[in-house]
Short mmCIF file of C-alpha atoms and ligand atoms in Angstrom, two decimals:
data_model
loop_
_atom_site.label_atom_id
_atom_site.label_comp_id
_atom_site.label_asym_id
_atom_site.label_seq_id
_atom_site.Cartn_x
_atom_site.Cartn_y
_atom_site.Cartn_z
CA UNK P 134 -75.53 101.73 17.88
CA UNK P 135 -72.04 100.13 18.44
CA UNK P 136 -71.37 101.68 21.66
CA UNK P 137 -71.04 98.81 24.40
CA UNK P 138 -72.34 99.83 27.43
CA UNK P 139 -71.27 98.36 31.02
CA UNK P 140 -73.15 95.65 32.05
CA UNK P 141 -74.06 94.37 28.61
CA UNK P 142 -72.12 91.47 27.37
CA UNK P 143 -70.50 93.28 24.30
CA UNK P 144 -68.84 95.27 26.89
CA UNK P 145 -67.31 92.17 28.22
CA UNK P 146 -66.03 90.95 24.95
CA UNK P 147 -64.84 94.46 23.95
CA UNK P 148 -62.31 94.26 27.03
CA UNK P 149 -61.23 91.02 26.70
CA UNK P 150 -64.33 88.95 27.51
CA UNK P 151 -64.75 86.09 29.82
CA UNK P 152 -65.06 88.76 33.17
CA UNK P 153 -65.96 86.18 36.41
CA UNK P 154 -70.12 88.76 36.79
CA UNK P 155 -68.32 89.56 40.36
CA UNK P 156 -65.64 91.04 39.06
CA UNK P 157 -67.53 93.40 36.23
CA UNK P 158 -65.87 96.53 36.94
CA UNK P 159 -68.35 99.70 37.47
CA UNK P 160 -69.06 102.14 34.57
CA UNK P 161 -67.20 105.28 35.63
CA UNK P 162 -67.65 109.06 34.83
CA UNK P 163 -64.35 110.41 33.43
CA UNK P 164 -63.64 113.97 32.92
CA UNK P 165 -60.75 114.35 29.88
CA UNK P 166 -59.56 118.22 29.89
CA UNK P 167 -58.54 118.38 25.89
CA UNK P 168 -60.57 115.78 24.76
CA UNK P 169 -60.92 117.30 21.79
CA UNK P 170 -56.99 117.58 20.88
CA UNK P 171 -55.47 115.16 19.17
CA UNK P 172 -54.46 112.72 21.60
CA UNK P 173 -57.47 113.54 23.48
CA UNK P 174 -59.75 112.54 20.93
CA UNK P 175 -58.03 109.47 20.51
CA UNK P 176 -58.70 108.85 24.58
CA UNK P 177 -62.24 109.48 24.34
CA UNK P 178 -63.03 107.11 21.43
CA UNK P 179 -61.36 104.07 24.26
CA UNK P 180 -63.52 105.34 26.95
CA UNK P 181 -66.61 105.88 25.53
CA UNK P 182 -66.09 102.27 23.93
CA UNK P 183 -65.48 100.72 27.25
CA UNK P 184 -68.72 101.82 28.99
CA UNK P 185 -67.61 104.85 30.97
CA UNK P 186 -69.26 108.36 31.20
CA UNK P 187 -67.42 111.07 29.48
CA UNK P 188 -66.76 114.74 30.01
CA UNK P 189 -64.43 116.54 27.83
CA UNK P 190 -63.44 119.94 28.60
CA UNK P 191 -62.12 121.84 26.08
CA UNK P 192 -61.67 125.71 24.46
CA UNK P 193 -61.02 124.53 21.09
CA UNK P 194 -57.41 126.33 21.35
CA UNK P 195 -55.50 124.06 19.07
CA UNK P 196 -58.88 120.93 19.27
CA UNK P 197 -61.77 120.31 17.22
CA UNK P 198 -64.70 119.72 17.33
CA UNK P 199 -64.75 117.16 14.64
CA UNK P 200 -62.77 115.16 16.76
CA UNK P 201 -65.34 113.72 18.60
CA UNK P 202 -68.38 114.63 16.86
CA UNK P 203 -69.19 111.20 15.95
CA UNK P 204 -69.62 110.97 19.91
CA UNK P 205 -72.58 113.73 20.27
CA UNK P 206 -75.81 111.76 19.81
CA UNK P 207 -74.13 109.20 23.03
CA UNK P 208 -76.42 110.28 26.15
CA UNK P 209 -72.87 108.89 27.82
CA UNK P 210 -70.85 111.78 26.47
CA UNK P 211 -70.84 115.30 26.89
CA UNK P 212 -68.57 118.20 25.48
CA UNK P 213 -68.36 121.60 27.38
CA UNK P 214 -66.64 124.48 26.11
CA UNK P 215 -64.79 126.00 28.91
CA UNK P 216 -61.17 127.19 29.33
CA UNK P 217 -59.44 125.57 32.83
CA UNK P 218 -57.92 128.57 33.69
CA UNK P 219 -61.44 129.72 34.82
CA UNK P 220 -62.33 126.97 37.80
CA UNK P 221 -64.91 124.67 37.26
CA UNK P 222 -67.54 122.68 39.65
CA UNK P 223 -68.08 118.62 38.31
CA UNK P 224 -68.27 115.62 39.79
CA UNK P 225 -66.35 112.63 38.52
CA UNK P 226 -63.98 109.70 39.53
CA UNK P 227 -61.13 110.56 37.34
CA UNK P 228 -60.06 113.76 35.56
CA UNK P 229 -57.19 113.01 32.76
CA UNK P 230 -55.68 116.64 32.50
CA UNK P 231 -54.66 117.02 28.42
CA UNK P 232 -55.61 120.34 28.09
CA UNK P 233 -52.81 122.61 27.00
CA UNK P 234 -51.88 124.30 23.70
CA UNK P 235 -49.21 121.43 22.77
CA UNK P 236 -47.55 122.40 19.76
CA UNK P 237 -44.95 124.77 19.03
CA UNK P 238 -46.71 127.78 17.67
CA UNK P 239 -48.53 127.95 20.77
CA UNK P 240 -46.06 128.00 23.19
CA UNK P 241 -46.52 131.32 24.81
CA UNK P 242 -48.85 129.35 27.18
CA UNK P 243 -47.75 129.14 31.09
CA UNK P 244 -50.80 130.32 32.27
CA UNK P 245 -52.16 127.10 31.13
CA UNK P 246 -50.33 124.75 32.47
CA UNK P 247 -50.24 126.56 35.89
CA UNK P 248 -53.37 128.07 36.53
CA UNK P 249 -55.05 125.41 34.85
CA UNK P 250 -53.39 122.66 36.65
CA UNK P 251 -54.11 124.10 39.69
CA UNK P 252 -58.12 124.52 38.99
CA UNK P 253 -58.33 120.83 37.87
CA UNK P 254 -55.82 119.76 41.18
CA UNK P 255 -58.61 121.85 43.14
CA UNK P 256 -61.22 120.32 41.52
CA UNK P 257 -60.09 116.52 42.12
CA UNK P 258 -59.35 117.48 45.50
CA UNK P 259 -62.76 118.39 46.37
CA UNK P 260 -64.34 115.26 44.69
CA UNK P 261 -61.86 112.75 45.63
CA UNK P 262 -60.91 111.88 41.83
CA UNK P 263 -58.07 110.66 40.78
CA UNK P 264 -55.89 112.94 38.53
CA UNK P 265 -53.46 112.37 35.56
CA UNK P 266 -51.57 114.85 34.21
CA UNK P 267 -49.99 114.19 30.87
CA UNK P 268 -46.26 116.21 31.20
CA UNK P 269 -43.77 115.66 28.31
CA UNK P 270 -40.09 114.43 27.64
CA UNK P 271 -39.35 118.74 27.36
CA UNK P 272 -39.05 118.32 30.97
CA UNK P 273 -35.40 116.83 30.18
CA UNK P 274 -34.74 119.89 28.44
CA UNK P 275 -31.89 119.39 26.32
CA UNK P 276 -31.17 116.18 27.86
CA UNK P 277 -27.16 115.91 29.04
CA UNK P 278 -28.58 111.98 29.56
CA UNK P 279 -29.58 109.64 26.51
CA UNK P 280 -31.67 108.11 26.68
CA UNK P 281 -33.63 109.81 29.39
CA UNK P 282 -34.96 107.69 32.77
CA UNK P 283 -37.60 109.32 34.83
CA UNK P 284 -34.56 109.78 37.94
CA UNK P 285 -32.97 112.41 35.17
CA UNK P 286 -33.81 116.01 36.19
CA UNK P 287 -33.55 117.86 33.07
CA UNK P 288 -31.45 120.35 31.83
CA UNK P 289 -33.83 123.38 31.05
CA UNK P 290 -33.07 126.95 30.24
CA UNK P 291 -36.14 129.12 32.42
CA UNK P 292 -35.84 131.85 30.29
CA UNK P 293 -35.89 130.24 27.08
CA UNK P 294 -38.43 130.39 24.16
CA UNK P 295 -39.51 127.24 24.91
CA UNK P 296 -40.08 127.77 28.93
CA UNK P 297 -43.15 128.46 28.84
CA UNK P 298 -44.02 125.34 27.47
CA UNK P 299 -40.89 123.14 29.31
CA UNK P 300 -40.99 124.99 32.84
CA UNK P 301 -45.04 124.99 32.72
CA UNK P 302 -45.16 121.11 32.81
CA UNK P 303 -42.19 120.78 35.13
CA UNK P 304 -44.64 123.72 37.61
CA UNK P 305 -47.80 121.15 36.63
CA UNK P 306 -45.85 118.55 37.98
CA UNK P 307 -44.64 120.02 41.05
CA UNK P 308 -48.77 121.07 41.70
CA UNK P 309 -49.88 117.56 41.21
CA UNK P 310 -47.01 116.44 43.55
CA UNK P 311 -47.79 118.65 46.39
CA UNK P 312 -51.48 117.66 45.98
CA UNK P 313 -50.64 114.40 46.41
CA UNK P 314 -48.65 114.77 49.62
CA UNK P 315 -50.20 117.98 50.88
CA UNK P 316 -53.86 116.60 50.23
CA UNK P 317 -53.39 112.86 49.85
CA UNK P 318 -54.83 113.61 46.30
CA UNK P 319 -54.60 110.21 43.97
CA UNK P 320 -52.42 111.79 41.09
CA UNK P 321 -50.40 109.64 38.35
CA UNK P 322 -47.97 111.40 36.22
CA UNK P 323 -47.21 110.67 32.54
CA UNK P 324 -44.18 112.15 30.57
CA UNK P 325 -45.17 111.86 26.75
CA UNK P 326 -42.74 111.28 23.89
CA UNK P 327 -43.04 112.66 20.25
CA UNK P 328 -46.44 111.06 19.56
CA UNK P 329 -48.05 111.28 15.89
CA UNK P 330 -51.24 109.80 14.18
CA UNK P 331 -54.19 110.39 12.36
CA UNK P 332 -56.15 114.32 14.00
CA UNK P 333 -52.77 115.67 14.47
CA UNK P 334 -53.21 119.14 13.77
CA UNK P 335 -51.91 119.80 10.32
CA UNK P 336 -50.67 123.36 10.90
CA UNK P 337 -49.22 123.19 14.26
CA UNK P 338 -45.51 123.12 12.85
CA UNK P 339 -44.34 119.47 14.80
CA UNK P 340 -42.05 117.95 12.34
CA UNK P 341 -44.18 114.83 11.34
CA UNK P 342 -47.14 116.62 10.86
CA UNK P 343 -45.21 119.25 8.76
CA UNK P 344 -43.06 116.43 6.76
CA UNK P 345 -46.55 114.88 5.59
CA UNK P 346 -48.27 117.39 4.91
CA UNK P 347 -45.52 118.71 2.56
CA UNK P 348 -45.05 115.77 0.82
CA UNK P 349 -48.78 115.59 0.05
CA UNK P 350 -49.10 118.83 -0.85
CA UNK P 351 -46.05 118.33 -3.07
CA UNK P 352 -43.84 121.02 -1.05
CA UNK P 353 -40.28 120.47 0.34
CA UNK P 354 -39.59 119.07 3.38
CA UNK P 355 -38.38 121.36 5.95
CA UNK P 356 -35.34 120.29 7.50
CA UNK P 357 -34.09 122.62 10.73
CA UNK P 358 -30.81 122.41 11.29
CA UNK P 359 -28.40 119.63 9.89
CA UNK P 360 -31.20 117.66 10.42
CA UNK P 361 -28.96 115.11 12.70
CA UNK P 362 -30.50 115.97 16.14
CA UNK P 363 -33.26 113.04 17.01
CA UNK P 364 -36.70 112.38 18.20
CA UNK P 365 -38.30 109.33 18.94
CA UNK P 366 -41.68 108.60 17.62
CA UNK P 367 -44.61 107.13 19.25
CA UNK P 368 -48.02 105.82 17.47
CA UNK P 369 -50.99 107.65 19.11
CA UNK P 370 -53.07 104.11 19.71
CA UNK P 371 -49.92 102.94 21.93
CA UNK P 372 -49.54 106.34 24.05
CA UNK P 373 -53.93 106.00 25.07
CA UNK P 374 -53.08 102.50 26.01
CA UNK P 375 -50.31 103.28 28.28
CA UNK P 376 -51.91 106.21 29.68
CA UNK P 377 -55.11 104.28 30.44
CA UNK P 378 -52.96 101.43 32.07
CA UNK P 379 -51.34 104.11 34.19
CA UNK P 380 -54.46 105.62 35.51
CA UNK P 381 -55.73 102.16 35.85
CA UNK P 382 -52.51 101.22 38.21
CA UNK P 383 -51.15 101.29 41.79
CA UNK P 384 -48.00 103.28 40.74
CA UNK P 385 -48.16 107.19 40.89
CA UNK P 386 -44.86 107.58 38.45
CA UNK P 387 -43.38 109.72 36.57
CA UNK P 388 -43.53 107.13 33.69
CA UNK P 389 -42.29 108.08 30.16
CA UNK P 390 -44.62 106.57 27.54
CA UNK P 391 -42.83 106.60 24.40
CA UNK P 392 -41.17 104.59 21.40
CA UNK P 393 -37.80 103.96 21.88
CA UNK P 394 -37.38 103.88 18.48
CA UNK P 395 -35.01 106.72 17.55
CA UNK P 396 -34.83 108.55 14.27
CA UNK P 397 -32.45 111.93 13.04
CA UNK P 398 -35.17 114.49 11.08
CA UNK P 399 -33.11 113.52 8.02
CA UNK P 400 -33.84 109.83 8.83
CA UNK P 401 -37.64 110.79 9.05
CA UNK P 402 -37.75 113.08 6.14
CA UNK P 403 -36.75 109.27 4.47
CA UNK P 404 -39.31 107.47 5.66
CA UNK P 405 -41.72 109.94 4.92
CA UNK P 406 -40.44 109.95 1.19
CA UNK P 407 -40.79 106.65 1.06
CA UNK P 408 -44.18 106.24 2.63
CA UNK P 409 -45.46 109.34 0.64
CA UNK P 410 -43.39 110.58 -2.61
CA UNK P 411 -39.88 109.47 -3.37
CA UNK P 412 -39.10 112.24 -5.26
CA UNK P 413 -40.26 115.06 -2.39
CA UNK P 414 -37.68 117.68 -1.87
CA UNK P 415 -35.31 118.12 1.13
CA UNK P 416 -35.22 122.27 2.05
CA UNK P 417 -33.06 122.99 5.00
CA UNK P 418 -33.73 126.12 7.53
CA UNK P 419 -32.07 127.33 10.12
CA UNK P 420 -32.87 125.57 13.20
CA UNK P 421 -35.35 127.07 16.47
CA UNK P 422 -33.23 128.27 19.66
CA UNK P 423 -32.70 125.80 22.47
CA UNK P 424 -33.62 122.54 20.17
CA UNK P 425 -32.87 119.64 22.05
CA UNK P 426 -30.47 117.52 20.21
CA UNK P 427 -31.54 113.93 21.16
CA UNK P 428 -34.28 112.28 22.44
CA UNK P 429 -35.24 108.84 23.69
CA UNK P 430 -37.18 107.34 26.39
CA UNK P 431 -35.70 104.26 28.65
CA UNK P 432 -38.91 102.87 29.23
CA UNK P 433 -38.04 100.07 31.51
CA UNK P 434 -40.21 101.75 34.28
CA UNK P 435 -43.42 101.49 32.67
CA UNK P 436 -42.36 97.83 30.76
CA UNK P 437 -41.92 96.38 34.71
CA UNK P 438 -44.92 98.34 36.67
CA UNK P 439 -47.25 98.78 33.99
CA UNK P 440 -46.91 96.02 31.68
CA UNK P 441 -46.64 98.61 29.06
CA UNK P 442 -44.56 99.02 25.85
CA UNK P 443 -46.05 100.47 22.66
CA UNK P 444 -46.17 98.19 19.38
CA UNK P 445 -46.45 100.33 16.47
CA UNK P 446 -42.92 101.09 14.62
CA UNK P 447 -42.60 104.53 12.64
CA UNK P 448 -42.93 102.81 9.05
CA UNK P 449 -46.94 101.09 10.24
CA UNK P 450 -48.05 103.92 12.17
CA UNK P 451 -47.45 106.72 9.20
CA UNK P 452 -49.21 105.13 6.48
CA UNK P 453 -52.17 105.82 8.93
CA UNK P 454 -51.79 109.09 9.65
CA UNK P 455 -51.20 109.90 5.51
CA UNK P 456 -54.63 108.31 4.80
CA UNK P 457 -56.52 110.73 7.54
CA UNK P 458 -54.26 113.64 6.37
CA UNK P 459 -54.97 112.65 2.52
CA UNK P 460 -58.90 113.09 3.66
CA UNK P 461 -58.37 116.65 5.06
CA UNK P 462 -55.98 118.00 3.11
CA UNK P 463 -57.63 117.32 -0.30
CA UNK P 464 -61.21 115.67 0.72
CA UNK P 465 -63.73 116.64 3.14
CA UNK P 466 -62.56 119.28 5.86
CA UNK P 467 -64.82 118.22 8.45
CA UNK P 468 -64.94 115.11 10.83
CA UNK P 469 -62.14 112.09 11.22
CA UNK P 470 -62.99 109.26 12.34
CA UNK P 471 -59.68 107.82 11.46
P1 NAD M 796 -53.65 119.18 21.11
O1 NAD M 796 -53.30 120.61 20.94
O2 NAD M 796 -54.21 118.43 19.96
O3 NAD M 796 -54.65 118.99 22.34
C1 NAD M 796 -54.71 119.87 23.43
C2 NAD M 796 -56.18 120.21 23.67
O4 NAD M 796 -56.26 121.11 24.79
C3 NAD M 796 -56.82 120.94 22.48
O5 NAD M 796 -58.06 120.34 22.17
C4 NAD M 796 -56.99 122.37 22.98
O6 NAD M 796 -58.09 123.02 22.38
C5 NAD M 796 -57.18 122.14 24.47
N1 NAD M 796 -56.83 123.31 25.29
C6 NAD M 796 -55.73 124.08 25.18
N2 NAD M 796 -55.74 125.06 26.11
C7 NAD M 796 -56.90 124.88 26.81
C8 NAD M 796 -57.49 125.57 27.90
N3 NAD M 796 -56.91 126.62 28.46
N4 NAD M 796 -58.68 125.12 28.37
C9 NAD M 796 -59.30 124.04 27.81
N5 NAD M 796 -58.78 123.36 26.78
C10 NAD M 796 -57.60 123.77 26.29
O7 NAD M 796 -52.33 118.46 21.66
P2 NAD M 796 -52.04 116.93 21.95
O8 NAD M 796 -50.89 116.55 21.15
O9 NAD M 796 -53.28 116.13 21.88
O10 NAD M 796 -51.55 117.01 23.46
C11 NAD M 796 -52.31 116.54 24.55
C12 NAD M 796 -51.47 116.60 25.81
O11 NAD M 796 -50.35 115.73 25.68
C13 NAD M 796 -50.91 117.98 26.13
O12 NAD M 796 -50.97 118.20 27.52
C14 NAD M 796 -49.47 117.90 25.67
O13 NAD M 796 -48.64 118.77 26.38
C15 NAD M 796 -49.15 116.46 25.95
N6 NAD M 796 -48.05 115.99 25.09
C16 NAD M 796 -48.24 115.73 23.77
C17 NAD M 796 -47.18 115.32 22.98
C18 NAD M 796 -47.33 115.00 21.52
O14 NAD M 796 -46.34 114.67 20.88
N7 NAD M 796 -48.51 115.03 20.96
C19 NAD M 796 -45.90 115.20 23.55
C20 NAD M 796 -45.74 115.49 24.89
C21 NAD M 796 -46.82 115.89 25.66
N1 UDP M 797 -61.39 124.60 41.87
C1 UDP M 797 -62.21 124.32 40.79
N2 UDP M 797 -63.24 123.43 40.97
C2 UDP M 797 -63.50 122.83 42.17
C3 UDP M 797 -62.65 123.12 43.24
C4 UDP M 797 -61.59 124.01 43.07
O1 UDP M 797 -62.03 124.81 39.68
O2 UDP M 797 -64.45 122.06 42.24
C5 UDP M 797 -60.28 125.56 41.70
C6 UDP M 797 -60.39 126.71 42.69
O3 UDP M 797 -61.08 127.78 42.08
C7 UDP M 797 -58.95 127.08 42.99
C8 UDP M 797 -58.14 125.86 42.58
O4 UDP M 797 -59.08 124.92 42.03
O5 UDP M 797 -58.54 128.17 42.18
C9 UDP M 797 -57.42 125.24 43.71
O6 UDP M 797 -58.37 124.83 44.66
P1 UDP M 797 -57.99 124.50 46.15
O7 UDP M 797 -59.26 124.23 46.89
O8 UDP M 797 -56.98 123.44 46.20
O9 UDP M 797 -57.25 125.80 46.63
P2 UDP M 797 -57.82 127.12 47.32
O10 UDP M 797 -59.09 127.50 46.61
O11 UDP M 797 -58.02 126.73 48.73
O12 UDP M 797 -56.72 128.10 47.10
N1 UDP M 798 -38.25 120.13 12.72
C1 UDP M 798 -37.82 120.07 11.41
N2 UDP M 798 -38.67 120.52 10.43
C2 UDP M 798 -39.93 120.97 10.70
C3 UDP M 798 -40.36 121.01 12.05
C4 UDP M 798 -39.49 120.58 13.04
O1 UDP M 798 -36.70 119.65 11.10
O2 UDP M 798 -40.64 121.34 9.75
C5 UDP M 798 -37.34 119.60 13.77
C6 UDP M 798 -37.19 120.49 15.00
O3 UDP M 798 -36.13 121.41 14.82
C7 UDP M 798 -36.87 119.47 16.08
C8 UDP M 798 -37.59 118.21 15.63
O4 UDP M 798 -37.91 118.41 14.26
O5 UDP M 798 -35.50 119.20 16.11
C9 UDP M 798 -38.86 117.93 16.38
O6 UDP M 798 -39.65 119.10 16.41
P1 UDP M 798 -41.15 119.13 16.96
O7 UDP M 798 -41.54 120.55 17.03
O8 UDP M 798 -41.98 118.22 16.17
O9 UDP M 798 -41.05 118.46 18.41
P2 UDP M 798 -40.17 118.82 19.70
O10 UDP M 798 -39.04 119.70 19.33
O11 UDP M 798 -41.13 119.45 20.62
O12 UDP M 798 -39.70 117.49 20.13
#
């Protein structure tokens, strides 16, 4: 068994070692709603290797299972299937609030990020947890500010096809707000960049999942647009760590935890050749409504309060993800463990 357990000394060593036994900090019981997303997953595997108790809460909407299957025989981890829209009784010291259906496809998905905000803000409330909700860089809209600082407010169409996914998390974070100052609720509030990495879903239609999964498949590479609006992209292993340093802090945010690395789609569609198949095709199509034309965090916020910038550039991070998406696409269909 290579889980280290709280207490134990490989616990000690796995987070740095050399803790003062005073200091040992106490195994806690964390509830992750979408653990079993992508990014979720990812979460889990950190917690469950620090020592803590885990919960994940999850409808398997856009998750999988095999995500954190390799977690089921730990008597320290638990999955429940359960959709947060219905409320839900638990008892835990921190609830990281994932759950969502993320990706574009799914957008037609309010009810959500409301309703299911607002049962896990009741549900921290009554336990006294502490609650992080993971809101995104759409809450800049199409941002009339590059790159974006948390002070920005967003320029966001409400009736747009993307509102329900845009104005949801901007309503999520309002809710978490007004539980903070309404019920002195503990809340921290991440906005997440363009993230990518190994249990993305391969089907979801976000551009870097699309791009590899193209190129393995030896498709062309859908282009929207020109191809000349931007996205900055962020390495899964460097978003956990950030969000795990936030919920860790003393600062409530928002904090944008993303790479500040920018790329256009046609710049990515490069990289991906290169990483993947030189000679892959470029197709172009015409391009979704409301596409925001740039994006790029200013991360100086979390770089001062958290200590916290990520360290995994585009062309390291994707050979990653191709090897787990090599394995699914053409190998075994089940579990990653990537
Ligand atoms: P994902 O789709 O892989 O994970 C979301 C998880 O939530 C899935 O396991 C899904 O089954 C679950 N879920 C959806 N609706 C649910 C419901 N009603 N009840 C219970 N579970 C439900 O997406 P992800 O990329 O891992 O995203 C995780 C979080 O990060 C989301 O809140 C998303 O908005 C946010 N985010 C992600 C990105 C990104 O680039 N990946 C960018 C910005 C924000
Ligand atoms: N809730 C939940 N689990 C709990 C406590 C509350 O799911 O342990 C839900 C509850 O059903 C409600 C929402 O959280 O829909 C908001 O709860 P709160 O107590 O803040 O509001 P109220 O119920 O007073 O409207
Ligand atoms: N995009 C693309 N080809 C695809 C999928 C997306 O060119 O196959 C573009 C899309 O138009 C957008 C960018 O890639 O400009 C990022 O899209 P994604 O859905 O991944 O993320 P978001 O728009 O939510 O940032």
């Amino acid at each position: 068994n290579h889980l280290a357990v709280a207490g134990h000394p490989s616990f000690h060593e796995s987070v740095g070692g050399k803790v003062p036994l005073g200091l040992r900090r106490r195994a806690l019981r964390v509830l992750v709603t979408g653990g079993a997303g992508f990014v979720g997953s990812h979460l889990v595997d950190r917690l469950v290797e620090r020592g803590d108790s885990v919960i994940v809460v999850d409808n398997f909407f856009t998750g999988r299972k095999g995500n954190v299957a390799h977690h089921l025989q730990n008597p320290r981890f638990e999955v429940i299937r359960h959709d947060v829209v219905e409320p839900i009784l638990l008892e835990v010291d921190q609830i990281y609030h994932l759950a969502c259906p993320a990706s574009p496809v799914h957008y037609k998905w309010h009810k959500t990020n409301v309703v299911g905000t607002l049962n896990m803000l009741g549900l921290a409330k009554r336990i006294g947890a502490r609650f992080l909700l993971t809101s995104t860089s759409e809450v800049y809209g199409d941002p009339l500010q590059h790159p974006q600082v948390e002070t920005y407010w967003g320029n966001v169409n409400p009736i747009g096809v993307r509102s329900c996914y845009d104005e949801g998390k901007r309503t999520a974070e309002t809710l978490t707000m007004d539980y903070h100052r309404g019920a002195n609720l503990e809340v921290r509030i991440a906005r997440i960049f363009n993230t990518y990495g190994p249990r993305m879903c391969i089907d979801d239609g976000r551009v870097v999942s699309n791009f590899v999964a193209q190129a393995l498949r030896k498709e062309p590479l859908t282009v929207y647009g020109d191809g000349k609006q931007t996205r900055s992209f962020q390495y899964v292993s460097d978003l956990v760590e950030g969000l795990m340093k936030l919920m860790e802090g003393d600062h409530i945010g928002p904090f944008n935890l993303g790479n500040p690395g920018e790329f256009t789609m046609l710049e990515l569609a490069k990289v991906v050749q290169d990483t993947i198949d030189p000679d892959a095709r470029i197709e172009f199509r015409p391009n979704t409504a409301d596409d925001p034309h740039k994006r790029k965090p200013d991360i100086s916020r979390a770089k001062e309060l958290l200590g916290w910038e990520p360290k995994v550039p585009l062309r390291e991070g994707l050979p990653r993800m191709v090897t787990d998406f090599r394995k699914r696409i053409f190998g075994d269909q089940g579990e990653s463990t990537e």
